[in-house]
Short mmCIF file of C-alpha atoms in Angstrom, two decimals:
data_model
loop_
_atom_site.label_atom_id
_atom_site.label_comp_id
_atom_site.label_asym_id
_atom_site.label_seq_id
_atom_site.Cartn_x
_atom_site.Cartn_y
_atom_site.Cartn_z
CA MET N 1 -1.95 -26.33 1.88
CA ALA N 2 -3.15 -26.24 -1.72
CA ASP N 3 -3.99 -22.98 -3.46
CA SER N 4 -7.70 -22.46 -3.95
CA PRO N 5 -8.92 -21.68 -7.46
CA SER N 6 -9.05 -17.99 -8.34
CA GLN N 7 -12.36 -16.18 -8.43
CA PHE N 8 -10.99 -14.11 -11.31
CA THR N 9 -9.99 -14.87 -14.87
CA PRO N 10 -6.36 -13.97 -15.59
CA ALA N 11 -7.50 -10.77 -17.36
CA GLU N 12 -9.76 -9.79 -14.44
CA LEU N 13 -6.98 -10.43 -11.95
CA GLU N 14 -4.59 -8.28 -13.99
CA ARG N 15 -7.13 -5.41 -14.08
CA TRP N 16 -7.72 -5.73 -10.31
CA GLN N 17 -3.98 -5.66 -9.57
CA PHE N 18 -3.53 -2.67 -11.90
CA GLY N 19 -6.34 -0.85 -10.07
CA LEU N 20 -4.62 -1.44 -6.73
CA SER N 21 -1.31 -0.17 -8.06
CA GLN N 22 -3.06 2.97 -9.36
CA ALA N 23 -4.75 3.51 -6.00
CA ASN N 24 -1.33 3.40 -4.33
CA LEU N 25 0.13 6.20 -6.48
CA ASN N 26 0.65 9.19 -4.19
CA ASN N 27 -1.33 7.44 -1.46
CA ILE N 28 1.00 5.64 0.93
CA LEU N 29 0.39 6.38 4.63
CA CYS N 30 3.78 6.52 6.34
CA HIS N 31 4.29 6.20 10.10
CA CYS N 32 7.70 6.65 11.75
CA ARG N 33 8.29 4.09 14.47
CA ASP N 34 10.92 6.34 16.09
CA CYS N 35 9.31 9.80 16.33
CA ASP N 36 5.64 8.80 15.69
CA ALA N 37 5.26 11.22 12.74
CA THR N 38 2.70 10.37 10.05
CA TRP N 39 2.44 11.61 6.46
CA VAL N 40 1.16 10.55 3.03
CA ASP N 41 3.73 9.96 0.30
CA SER N 42 3.95 8.43 -3.16
CA SER N 43 6.83 6.16 -2.16
CA ASP N 44 6.91 3.18 0.16
CA GLU N 45 10.62 3.81 0.68
CA ALA N 46 10.55 7.41 1.94
CA PRO N 47 12.52 7.99 5.15
CA CYS N 48 11.12 10.19 7.92
CA ALA N 49 12.09 13.86 8.24
CA CYS N 50 13.82 12.85 11.50
CA GLY N 51 16.15 10.67 9.40
CA SER N 52 14.75 7.33 10.54
CA HIS N 53 14.24 4.53 8.06
CA ARG N 54 12.06 2.63 10.56
CA VAL N 55 8.92 3.68 8.69
CA GLU N 56 5.72 1.67 8.37
CA HIS N 57 4.08 2.02 4.93
CA ILE N 58 0.36 1.34 4.53
CA PRO N 59 -1.48 1.74 1.20
CA CYS N 60 -4.31 4.25 1.76
CA TRP N 61 -6.81 2.15 -0.24
CA GLN N 62 -6.96 -0.05 2.85
CA PHE N 63 -8.77 2.72 4.77
CA PRO N 64 -12.47 3.28 4.13
CA ASP N 65 -13.64 6.69 2.97
CA GLY N 66 -15.91 8.38 5.38
#
């Protein structure tokens, strides 16, 4: 499958990717698959307080405000 042409110029794509990385700072929703705890963290590598490393990490920008 061939890549489709980008809708962005290289500079626009870089700005968009930078904006996403900024939105992720301090805004990673973490969900422990072992104890079902949820929390927001700035790291996508944070283990759960229960000690589990089976943690799902979801960038909060993916959730709509409201």
